[in-house]
Amino acid sequence: MPIQNHNQNLFDDKGLNITPKYSVDNFSSPNERYFYSSRSSFHTTKNTLEPDVSEQRRKDRKSKKSVSSQATKADLVVQNAFAPSVAAAGSTIQISYQVKNKGKNTSGFNYTDFYISKDKNISSDDSLLGWSWLGSLGAGSSTSQSQNVTIDSDLAAGNYYILYRADALDNVLEISNTNNVLAREITITNTASGGYSPDSGYGLINASAAVAKAIGEKPFVDVPDLGGNNWGADLVKAPETWAKGYTGQGVVVAVLDTGVDYNHQDLSSNIWTNSKEIPGNGKDDDGNGYIDDYYGWNFDGNNNSTLDVNGHGTHVSGTIAGVNNGYGVTGIAYNSKIMPVKVLDDEGSGSYSAIANGIYYAVDNGADVINLSLGGGRSNDTLQKAIEYASSKGVIVVMAAGNDGGSQPAYPARYAKNYGLAVGAVDQNKNLADFSNRAGADQLAYVTAPGVNVYSTLPGNEYASYSGTSMATPHVAGVVALMLSANPNLSDAQVRQILAETSGNSTTQTANSRGNTTSLSYDSNTNVTSPWIRSYTNK
């Protein structure tokens, strides 16, 4: 039936509801250690050398002689640093970098700090952007980090450098301290960067421009549209990247959803399997804690059954990796592999802890991209930490903005302020769908993609068209897979920045698409402890 209530918390046209089966406050997992390991303590500052930081440096220099002798031959350098090439004064940007100990002994604890400067040398007139504690680094080891820093709103427009400095407090005795600083150019403007809009964020994703930028080339030459049911691929310019040979090869996309019909004729050859597991022998062959997880794992039922009965996860999977076989649907990254991770039951219900466990599983078992076509109205620390963990491991999490027609995304898409990507829905004419949650005034990595009447796979070799930000999200996950097939070394921060710089903010009026969608009504007596704890999948 037509959707009648504009304010329903719907992410999809069937209103699939994630009801908490157990309290997320009691979440317990063997992966809990990930919440605390390899994390840095990051602080931003005013654009002055704060007295307390300077005083701490003086104190640490005094204790330099007490540093263990094993650190006397450490050698810290910054490498693989990334920052946007253009940013507006007053804006918050994400930077990423790697600190490596090239010496022969452990460094002991150390800090990294960041400046914006007119030259490549740190001096007293430079602005301190922030600093990060990294802890001890063993000989030959490295740590990758990313965080947000804010450009001073009073900074004059012009060309600058972001300076990354290892051993910021000068408390590590090194072989050499002349190689501690690395510079990256940045242009500061006095206008809002990237064409960000509170409605459509950075706008319609552009695979051609994004993949080209990922490998340092100009946007690829346009090719003829495929037309028909493949209009979504045309709209995001996927065929242009296919023509260059980038089809998602070598990339694994985990679909955390109601499961996947891995026997579907348009998916079966593109399904990830756990090569270290012998199916059906009743043993945990690879020692990852899951028995016979050959086709992934079911975190809703705590078993290895990941087949999709509902259809939502299968529809999402077809948009990402439907085989290019001349019939059915061709996925955006049609040579990528789908990792089935079932976190919702057959009715679309689930829990935050099941989703978080699914994220840890996907990351630890080789996923490069995670598709989350689900969400809810309430923040959750367990889920946020799982997404943060994925980002720290270089895995990009793509999240549906939600179907409330609200002024900002629901969770977890709102975490795209710091990690991953939020996705809104547009129709075939690039109009923002009226059901799609907007990007919001608080700038985050939000892009749009086709999400109205999207044709894709259903269980049992079936196909159908669905609408929702759930349908838009796999388009973006597919584009990210294309980017990684072209450049496997991209970090979460780099993918976010590239998409912010290459997506086209060309959405116009709101598309009235509710007349073509249907909704299941909610019974107020269902097992939901609070409407803010509800989460929804998009269909």
Coordinates of C-alpha atoms in Angstrom, one line a residue:
M1 CA 0.0 0.0 0.0
P2 CA 1.2 3.6 -0.5
I3 CA 3.2 5.2 2.3
Q4 CA 0.8 7.5 4.1
N5 CA 2.8 8.8 7.0
H6 CA 5.8 10.9 5.9
N7 CA 7.3 10.7 9.4
Q8 CA 7.5 6.9 9.6
N9 CA 11.1 5.8 10.4
L10 CA 11.4 3.9 7.1
F11 CA 14.6 3.1 5.4
D12 CA 12.7 1.0 2.8
D13 CA 9.4 0.4 1.2
K14 CA 8.7 -2.7 3.3
G15 CA 9.5 -1.2 6.6
L16 CA 11.8 -3.9 7.8
N17 CA 12.4 -3.4 11.5
I18 CA 15.5 -4.2 13.5
T19 CA 14.2 -4.9 17.0
P20 CA 16.8 -5.4 19.7
K21 CA 16.8 -9.0 20.8
Y22 CA 19.1 -8.3 23.6
S23 CA 20.5 -5.3 25.3
V24 CA 23.5 -3.7 23.5
D25 CA 24.7 -2.6 27.0
N26 CA 25.5 -6.2 27.7
F27 CA 27.4 -6.7 24.5
S28 CA 30.3 -9.1 24.9
S29 CA 32.5 -10.4 22.1
P30 CA 35.9 -11.9 21.7
N31 CA 36.6 -8.9 19.6
E32 CA 36.1 -6.4 22.4
R33 CA 39.9 -5.9 22.5
Y34 CA 39.6 -4.1 19.2
F35 CA 37.8 -1.3 20.9
Y36 CA 41.0 -0.3 22.7
S37 CA 44.1 -1.6 20.8
S38 CA 45.8 0.5 18.2
R39 CA 43.9 3.6 19.0
S40 CA 45.5 7.0 19.4
S41 CA 44.5 9.9 21.6
F42 CA 44.0 12.9 19.4
H43 CA 43.6 16.5 20.4
T44 CA 42.8 19.6 18.3
T45 CA 44.0 23.0 19.4
K46 CA 43.7 26.7 18.7
N47 CA 46.0 28.0 16.0
T48 CA 48.6 29.0 18.5
L49 CA 51.3 27.1 20.4
E50 CA 49.4 26.3 23.5
P51 CA 51.4 27.0 26.7
D52 CA 50.5 23.6 28.2
V53 CA 51.7 21.7 25.2
S54 CA 55.0 23.7 25.2
E55 CA 55.4 23.1 28.9
Q56 CA 54.9 19.4 28.4
R57 CA 57.5 19.3 25.8
R58 CA 60.0 21.0 28.1
K59 CA 59.3 18.5 30.8
D60 CA 59.7 15.6 28.4
R61 CA 63.0 16.9 27.1
K62 CA 64.3 16.9 30.6
S63 CA 63.5 13.2 30.9
K64 CA 65.1 12.3 27.7
K65 CA 68.2 10.9 29.3
S66 CA 66.0 8.4 31.2
V67 CA 64.7 6.8 28.0
S68 CA 65.5 3.2 27.7
S69 CA 68.7 2.4 25.9
Q70 CA 66.7 0.3 23.4
A71 CA 65.4 3.5 22.0
T72 CA 68.7 5.0 21.2
K73 CA 68.7 3.6 17.7
A74 CA 65.1 4.3 16.8
D75 CA 64.4 6.3 13.7
L76 CA 60.8 7.7 13.3
V77 CA 59.6 9.0 9.9
V78 CA 56.2 10.0 8.6
Q79 CA 55.1 8.4 5.3
N80 CA 52.1 7.8 3.1
A81 CA 50.6 11.1 4.3
F82 CA 47.3 12.3 2.7
A83 CA 45.4 15.5 3.0
P84 CA 42.8 17.2 0.7
S85 CA 44.4 19.4 -2.0
V86 CA 41.8 22.2 -1.4
A87 CA 40.0 23.2 1.8
A88 CA 38.1 26.2 3.0
A89 CA 39.2 28.4 5.9
G90 CA 37.2 27.3 9.0
S91 CA 36.5 23.8 7.6
T92 CA 37.3 20.5 9.2
I93 CA 39.3 18.1 7.1
Q94 CA 40.5 14.5 7.5
I95 CA 44.2 13.7 7.3
S96 CA 45.8 10.4 7.3
Y97 CA 49.4 9.2 7.7
Q98 CA 51.7 6.4 8.7
V99 CA 54.6 6.7 11.3
K100 CA 57.3 4.1 10.8
N101 CA 60.3 3.2 13.0
K102 CA 63.1 2.6 10.5
G103 CA 65.6 2.1 13.4
K104 CA 66.8 -1.2 15.0
N105 CA 65.2 -0.8 18.4
T106 CA 61.9 0.1 20.0
S107 CA 61.1 3.9 20.1
G108 CA 59.3 4.1 23.3
F109 CA 56.2 6.4 23.5
N110 CA 56.0 9.2 20.9
Y111 CA 53.8 11.9 19.6
T112 CA 53.0 13.3 16.2
D113 CA 51.8 16.8 15.6
F114 CA 50.4 18.8 12.6
Y115 CA 50.9 22.3 11.4
I116 CA 49.8 24.5 8.6
S117 CA 52.6 26.5 7.2
K118 CA 53.7 28.7 4.3
D119 CA 56.8 26.7 3.8
K120 CA 58.1 23.2 4.6
N121 CA 59.8 24.1 7.8
I122 CA 58.2 24.3 11.3
S123 CA 58.6 27.7 12.9
S124 CA 57.0 29.7 15.6
D125 CA 54.7 31.5 13.2
D126 CA 53.1 28.3 12.0
S127 CA 49.6 27.3 13.2
L128 CA 49.4 24.1 15.3
L129 CA 46.5 22.0 14.0
G130 CA 46.7 19.2 16.6
W131 CA 48.7 16.3 18.0
S132 CA 48.4 12.6 18.5
W133 CA 49.9 10.1 21.0
L134 CA 51.0 7.0 19.2
G135 CA 52.6 4.9 21.9
S136 CA 55.6 2.7 21.4
L137 CA 56.8 1.5 18.0
G138 CA 58.9 -1.6 17.6
A139 CA 61.9 -1.8 15.2
G140 CA 60.6 -1.9 11.7
S141 CA 57.0 -1.5 12.7
S142 CA 54.5 1.2 11.6
T143 CA 51.1 2.5 12.6
S144 CA 48.5 4.1 10.3
Q145 CA 46.3 6.9 11.6
S146 CA 43.6 9.3 10.5
Q147 CA 41.8 12.1 12.2
N148 CA 40.1 15.4 11.7
V149 CA 41.7 18.8 12.1
T150 CA 40.1 22.2 11.7
I151 CA 41.6 25.0 9.6
D152 CA 41.5 28.5 11.3
S153 CA 38.6 30.5 10.0
D154 CA 40.8 33.6 9.9
L155 CA 43.5 32.0 7.8
A156 CA 44.0 34.0 4.6
A157 CA 43.4 32.2 1.2
G158 CA 46.5 31.0 -0.5
N159 CA 48.9 28.1 -0.9
Y160 CA 50.1 26.3 2.2
Y161 CA 51.7 23.1 3.5
I162 CA 50.3 20.7 6.1
L163 CA 53.4 19.5 8.0
Y164 CA 53.4 16.2 9.8
R165 CA 56.1 15.8 12.4
A166 CA 57.1 12.5 14.1
D167 CA 58.6 12.6 17.6
A168 CA 56.8 15.9 18.2
L169 CA 58.0 16.2 21.8
D170 CA 61.6 15.3 20.9
N171 CA 61.6 12.6 23.6
V172 CA 62.9 9.7 21.5
L173 CA 66.6 9.3 21.0
E174 CA 66.9 8.7 17.2
I175 CA 69.6 7.9 14.7
S176 CA 68.5 11.1 13.0
N177 CA 65.8 13.7 13.7
T178 CA 66.3 15.5 10.3
N179 CA 63.8 13.2 8.6
N180 CA 60.9 13.7 11.1
V181 CA 58.8 16.2 9.0
L182 CA 56.8 15.5 5.9
A183 CA 54.9 18.2 3.9
R184 CA 51.8 18.0 1.8
E185 CA 50.5 21.0 -0.3
I186 CA 47.1 22.4 0.3
T187 CA 45.2 25.4 -1.1
I188 CA 43.1 27.4 1.3
T189 CA 40.0 29.1 0.0
N190 CA 37.5 31.5 1.6
T191 CA 34.5 29.6 0.2
A192 CA 32.8 26.4 1.3
S193 CA 34.8 23.5 -0.1
G194 CA 33.5 20.7 -2.4
G195 CA 30.0 22.2 -3.2
Y196 CA 28.6 20.7 0.0
S197 CA 24.9 21.1 0.4
P198 CA 22.8 20.4 3.5
D199 CA 20.4 18.5 1.3
S200 CA 22.5 16.4 -1.1
G201 CA 25.9 16.6 0.6
Y202 CA 28.5 16.4 -2.1
G203 CA 26.0 15.2 -4.6
L204 CA 25.7 12.4 -7.2
I205 CA 28.6 10.0 -7.1
N206 CA 30.7 9.8 -10.3
A207 CA 32.6 6.6 -10.7
S208 CA 34.6 7.8 -13.8
A209 CA 35.9 10.9 -12.0
A210 CA 36.5 9.0 -8.7
V211 CA 38.4 6.1 -10.1
A212 CA 40.4 8.4 -12.4
K213 CA 41.4 10.6 -9.4
A214 CA 42.3 7.5 -7.4
I215 CA 45.1 6.7 -10.0
G216 CA 46.0 10.3 -10.8
E217 CA 44.3 10.6 -14.1
K218 CA 41.7 12.8 -15.7
P219 CA 38.1 11.7 -15.7
F220 CA 37.6 8.9 -18.3
V221 CA 36.0 9.5 -21.7
D222 CA 32.2 9.0 -21.8
V223 CA 30.8 5.9 -23.3
P224 CA 27.3 5.1 -24.6
D225 CA 24.7 4.4 -21.9
L226 CA 23.5 0.8 -21.4
G227 CA 19.9 1.9 -20.8
G228 CA 17.0 -0.1 -19.6
N229 CA 17.3 -1.6 -16.1
N230 CA 21.0 -0.6 -16.0
W231 CA 20.1 3.1 -15.8
G232 CA 21.7 3.3 -12.3
A233 CA 25.0 2.2 -13.6
D234 CA 24.8 4.8 -16.4
L235 CA 23.9 7.5 -13.9
V236 CA 27.0 6.9 -11.7
K237 CA 29.2 6.5 -14.9
A238 CA 30.2 2.9 -14.1
P239 CA 30.6 1.9 -17.8
E240 CA 33.3 4.5 -18.2
T241 CA 35.4 2.7 -15.6
W242 CA 34.6 -0.7 -17.1
A243 CA 35.9 0.4 -20.4
K244 CA 39.3 1.2 -18.7
G245 CA 39.4 -2.4 -17.2
Y246 CA 38.3 -1.5 -13.7
T247 CA 35.4 -3.9 -12.8
G248 CA 36.0 -4.6 -9.1
Q249 CA 38.4 -7.4 -9.6
G250 CA 40.2 -8.5 -6.4
V251 CA 37.8 -6.6 -4.1
V252 CA 35.6 -8.2 -1.5
V253 CA 32.4 -6.4 -0.4
A254 CA 30.7 -7.7 2.7
V255 CA 26.9 -7.3 2.7
L256 CA 25.6 -7.1 6.3
D257 CA 21.9 -7.7 5.9
T258 CA 19.2 -10.4 5.8
G259 CA 21.6 -12.8 4.1
V260 CA 22.4 -13.5 0.4
D261 CA 21.0 -16.0 -2.1
Y262 CA 24.5 -17.3 -3.1
N263 CA 22.9 -19.8 -5.5
H264 CA 21.3 -17.0 -7.6
Q265 CA 22.3 -17.3 -11.3
D266 CA 23.4 -13.6 -11.3
L267 CA 25.4 -13.9 -8.1
S268 CA 26.8 -17.5 -7.6
S269 CA 30.1 -16.9 -9.5
N270 CA 30.7 -13.7 -7.5
I271 CA 30.3 -15.1 -4.0
W272 CA 33.2 -15.0 -1.5
T273 CA 33.9 -18.2 0.2
N274 CA 36.3 -18.9 3.1
S275 CA 39.0 -20.8 1.4
K276 CA 40.5 -21.8 4.8
E277 CA 37.4 -23.6 5.8
I278 CA 36.3 -27.1 4.8
P279 CA 32.5 -26.9 4.4
G280 CA 30.4 -29.3 6.3
N281 CA 33.0 -31.1 8.4
G282 CA 31.8 -29.6 11.7
K283 CA 35.2 -28.1 12.5
D284 CA 36.6 -24.6 12.8
D285 CA 39.4 -25.3 10.3
D286 CA 40.8 -21.8 10.2
G287 CA 40.6 -21.1 13.9
N288 CA 38.6 -17.9 13.6
G289 CA 36.0 -18.9 16.1
Y290 CA 33.3 -19.9 13.6
I291 CA 32.6 -23.5 12.6
D292 CA 32.0 -24.1 8.9
D293 CA 31.7 -20.4 8.0
Y294 CA 32.4 -21.3 4.3
Y295 CA 29.7 -18.8 3.2
G296 CA 30.2 -16.3 6.0
W297 CA 28.4 -16.2 9.3
N298 CA 24.9 -15.6 10.7
F299 CA 25.2 -13.3 13.7
D300 CA 21.4 -13.2 14.2
G301 CA 21.1 -17.0 14.7
N302 CA 24.7 -17.7 15.7
N303 CA 25.2 -20.3 12.9
N304 CA 26.6 -20.7 9.4
S305 CA 23.3 -20.3 7.6
T306 CA 23.6 -17.1 5.5
L307 CA 21.0 -17.8 2.8
D308 CA 18.5 -15.0 2.3
V309 CA 14.8 -15.6 2.8
N310 CA 13.7 -12.0 3.0
G311 CA 15.2 -10.8 -0.2
H312 CA 16.6 -7.5 1.0
G313 CA 20.3 -8.6 1.2
T314 CA 20.1 -10.4 -2.2
H315 CA 18.7 -7.2 -3.9
V316 CA 21.5 -5.2 -2.4
S317 CA 24.1 -7.8 -3.6
G318 CA 22.9 -7.7 -7.2
T319 CA 23.4 -4.0 -7.4
I320 CA 27.0 -4.4 -6.2
A321 CA 28.2 -7.5 -8.0
G322 CA 25.5 -8.9 -10.4
V323 CA 27.4 -10.9 -13.0
N324 CA 27.9 -9.3 -16.4
N325 CA 26.3 -12.1 -18.3
G326 CA 23.9 -10.4 -20.7
Y327 CA 20.7 -10.9 -18.6
G328 CA 19.2 -9.9 -15.3
V329 CA 21.3 -7.1 -13.8
T330 CA 24.9 -6.1 -14.1
G331 CA 26.5 -4.9 -10.8
I332 CA 28.4 -1.7 -10.5
A333 CA 31.5 -3.8 -9.6
Y334 CA 30.6 -6.9 -11.5
N335 CA 33.9 -8.7 -10.9
S336 CA 34.0 -8.1 -7.1
K337 CA 33.1 -10.7 -4.6
I338 CA 30.1 -10.6 -2.1
M339 CA 30.8 -11.8 1.5
P340 CA 27.5 -12.8 3.0
V341 CA 27.2 -11.7 6.6
K342 CA 23.7 -12.2 8.1
V343 CA 23.0 -9.8 10.9
L344 CA 19.2 -9.5 10.5
D345 CA 16.6 -12.3 10.8
D346 CA 14.2 -13.3 8.1
E347 CA 11.8 -10.5 9.0
G348 CA 14.5 -7.9 8.9
S349 CA 14.9 -7.6 12.7
G350 CA 18.2 -7.6 14.5
S351 CA 20.4 -5.9 17.1
Y352 CA 23.2 -3.4 17.2
S353 CA 25.5 -6.0 18.7
A354 CA 24.8 -8.5 15.9
I355 CA 25.7 -5.7 13.4
A356 CA 28.9 -4.8 15.3
N357 CA 29.9 -8.5 15.4
G358 CA 29.3 -8.7 11.7
I359 CA 31.6 -5.7 11.0
Y360 CA 34.4 -7.3 13.1
Y361 CA 34.0 -10.6 11.2
A362 CA 34.0 -8.9 7.8
V363 CA 37.1 -6.9 8.5
D364 CA 39.0 -9.8 10.1
N365 CA 38.1 -12.1 7.2
G366 CA 39.3 -10.0 4.3
A367 CA 36.5 -7.6 3.4
D368 CA 37.6 -4.4 1.7
V369 CA 34.2 -2.7 1.7
I370 CA 31.2 -3.1 4.0
N371 CA 27.6 -2.3 2.9
L372 CA 25.2 -1.3 5.6
S373 CA 21.7 -0.8 4.1
L374 CA 20.2 -0.5 7.6
G375 CA 20.1 2.0 10.4
G376 CA 18.1 3.6 13.2
G377 CA 17.5 6.8 15.1
R378 CA 19.8 6.3 18.0
S379 CA 23.6 6.4 18.4
N380 CA 25.3 3.3 19.8
D381 CA 28.8 3.1 21.1
T382 CA 29.2 -0.6 20.3
L383 CA 28.4 0.0 16.6
Q384 CA 30.4 3.2 16.4
K385 CA 33.5 1.4 17.7
A386 CA 33.1 -1.4 15.2
I387 CA 32.9 1.2 12.4
E388 CA 36.0 3.0 13.8
Y389 CA 37.8 -0.4 13.9
A390 CA 36.9 -1.0 10.2
S391 CA 38.2 2.5 9.2
S392 CA 41.5 1.9 11.2
K393 CA 42.0 -1.3 9.1
G394 CA 41.4 0.5 5.8
V395 CA 38.0 -1.0 5.3
I396 CA 35.4 1.5 3.9
V397 CA 31.9 1.3 5.5
V398 CA 29.1 2.5 3.3
M399 CA 25.9 3.4 5.2
A400 CA 22.3 4.2 4.1
A401 CA 21.1 7.7 5.2
G402 CA 17.6 6.5 6.0
N403 CA 14.1 7.0 4.6
D404 CA 12.5 9.4 7.1
G405 CA 12.8 12.4 4.8
G406 CA 14.6 14.0 7.7
S407 CA 17.1 16.9 7.8
Q408 CA 20.0 14.7 8.6
P409 CA 21.0 11.0 8.3
A410 CA 20.0 8.4 10.9
Y411 CA 22.6 6.1 12.6
P412 CA 25.1 4.7 11.7
A413 CA 25.2 6.9 8.6
R414 CA 25.7 10.0 10.8
Y415 CA 29.1 8.5 11.8
A416 CA 30.2 9.5 8.3
K417 CA 31.4 12.7 9.9
N418 CA 34.5 10.8 10.8
Y419 CA 34.3 7.3 9.2
G420 CA 32.9 5.8 6.1
L421 CA 30.2 7.2 3.8
A422 CA 26.6 8.2 4.1
V423 CA 24.3 7.7 1.1
G424 CA 21.1 9.4 0.0
A425 CA 18.8 8.4 -2.8
V426 CA 18.0 10.1 -6.2
D427 CA 15.8 9.1 -9.0
Q428 CA 16.6 8.6 -12.7
N429 CA 16.4 12.4 -13.3
K430 CA 19.0 13.0 -10.5
N431 CA 16.3 14.4 -8.2
L432 CA 16.6 13.8 -4.5
A433 CA 14.0 11.4 -3.4
D434 CA 11.5 12.8 -0.9
F435 CA 11.9 9.9 1.4
S436 CA 15.7 10.3 1.6
N437 CA 17.2 11.7 4.7
R438 CA 19.2 14.8 3.9
A439 CA 22.9 15.4 4.5
G440 CA 22.5 18.0 7.3
A441 CA 24.3 21.2 8.0
D442 CA 27.0 19.4 10.0
Q443 CA 29.3 18.6 7.1
L444 CA 30.0 14.9 6.6
A445 CA 31.0 12.5 3.8
Y446 CA 27.5 12.2 2.2
V447 CA 26.9 11.5 -1.4
T448 CA 23.8 10.5 -3.4
A449 CA 23.2 7.5 -5.8
P450 CA 20.2 5.9 -7.6
G451 CA 17.6 4.7 -5.1
V452 CA 14.2 4.9 -6.8
N453 CA 12.8 1.9 -8.7
V454 CA 16.1 0.1 -8.8
Y455 CA 16.1 -3.3 -10.5
S456 CA 18.0 -6.1 -8.9
T457 CA 18.2 -9.7 -7.8
L458 CA 15.8 -11.6 -5.5
P459 CA 16.1 -15.2 -4.0
G460 CA 15.2 -18.0 -6.3
N461 CA 16.6 -16.5 -9.5
E462 CA 14.0 -13.7 -9.4
Y463 CA 14.3 -10.0 -10.0
A464 CA 12.3 -6.9 -8.9
S465 CA 12.5 -3.1 -8.6
Y466 CA 12.7 -1.5 -5.1
S467 CA 13.2 2.0 -3.8
G468 CA 15.0 3.3 -0.7
T469 CA 18.4 4.6 0.5
S470 CA 19.2 0.8 0.8
M471 CA 19.2 0.7 -2.9
A472 CA 21.3 3.7 -3.3
T473 CA 24.0 2.5 -0.8
P474 CA 25.1 -0.5 -2.9
H475 CA 25.7 1.7 -5.9
V476 CA 28.2 3.6 -3.8
A477 CA 29.7 0.4 -2.3
G478 CA 30.2 -0.7 -5.9
V479 CA 31.9 2.5 -6.9
V480 CA 34.3 2.2 -3.9
A481 CA 35.0 -1.3 -5.1
L482 CA 35.9 0.1 -8.5
M483 CA 38.2 2.6 -6.9
L484 CA 40.0 -0.1 -4.9
S485 CA 40.3 -2.3 -7.9
A486 CA 42.2 0.6 -9.5
N487 CA 44.2 1.5 -6.4
P488 CA 44.1 -1.1 -3.6
N489 CA 46.2 1.1 -1.3
L490 CA 43.5 3.8 -0.7
S491 CA 42.6 4.4 2.9
D492 CA 39.2 5.3 4.3
A493 CA 40.2 8.9 4.5
Q494 CA 41.4 9.0 0.9
V495 CA 38.2 7.4 -0.4
R496 CA 36.1 9.9 1.5
Q497 CA 38.2 12.8 0.3
I498 CA 38.2 11.7 -3.4
L499 CA 34.4 11.2 -3.4
A500 CA 33.9 14.6 -1.8
E501 CA 36.1 16.2 -4.5
T502 CA 34.6 14.3 -7.5
S503 CA 30.9 13.9 -6.8
G504 CA 28.6 16.3 -8.8
N505 CA 26.2 18.3 -6.8
S506 CA 23.6 18.4 -9.5
T507 CA 20.5 17.3 -7.7
T508 CA 17.6 19.6 -8.1
Q509 CA 14.0 19.4 -6.9
T510 CA 12.7 16.7 -4.7
A511 CA 11.4 13.6 -6.4
N512 CA 8.0 12.5 -5.5
S513 CA 8.6 8.7 -5.4
R514 CA 6.4 7.6 -2.5
G515 CA 3.5 6.7 -4.7
N516 CA 5.5 3.8 -6.1
T517 CA 6.5 2.3 -2.8
T518 CA 4.7 0.2 -0.3
S519 CA 5.1 -0.1 3.5
L520 CA 4.3 -2.6 6.2
S521 CA 2.6 -1.0 9.1
Y522 CA 4.1 -1.3 12.6
D523 CA 2.2 -2.8 15.6
S524 CA 2.8 -0.7 18.7
N525 CA 2.9 -3.9 20.7
T526 CA 5.9 -5.3 18.9
N527 CA 9.0 -6.1 20.9
V528 CA 10.6 -2.6 20.7
T529 CA 11.8 -1.1 24.0
S530 CA 12.0 2.4 22.6
P531 CA 11.3 3.9 19.2
W532 CA 14.8 5.4 19.3
I533 CA 16.3 1.9 19.5
R534 CA 14.6 0.8 16.3
S535 CA 16.7 0.3 13.2
Y536 CA 15.5 -0.3 9.7
T537 CA 16.7 -1.9 6.4
N538 CA 16.0 -0.3 3.1
K539 CA 14.1 -1.9 0.4

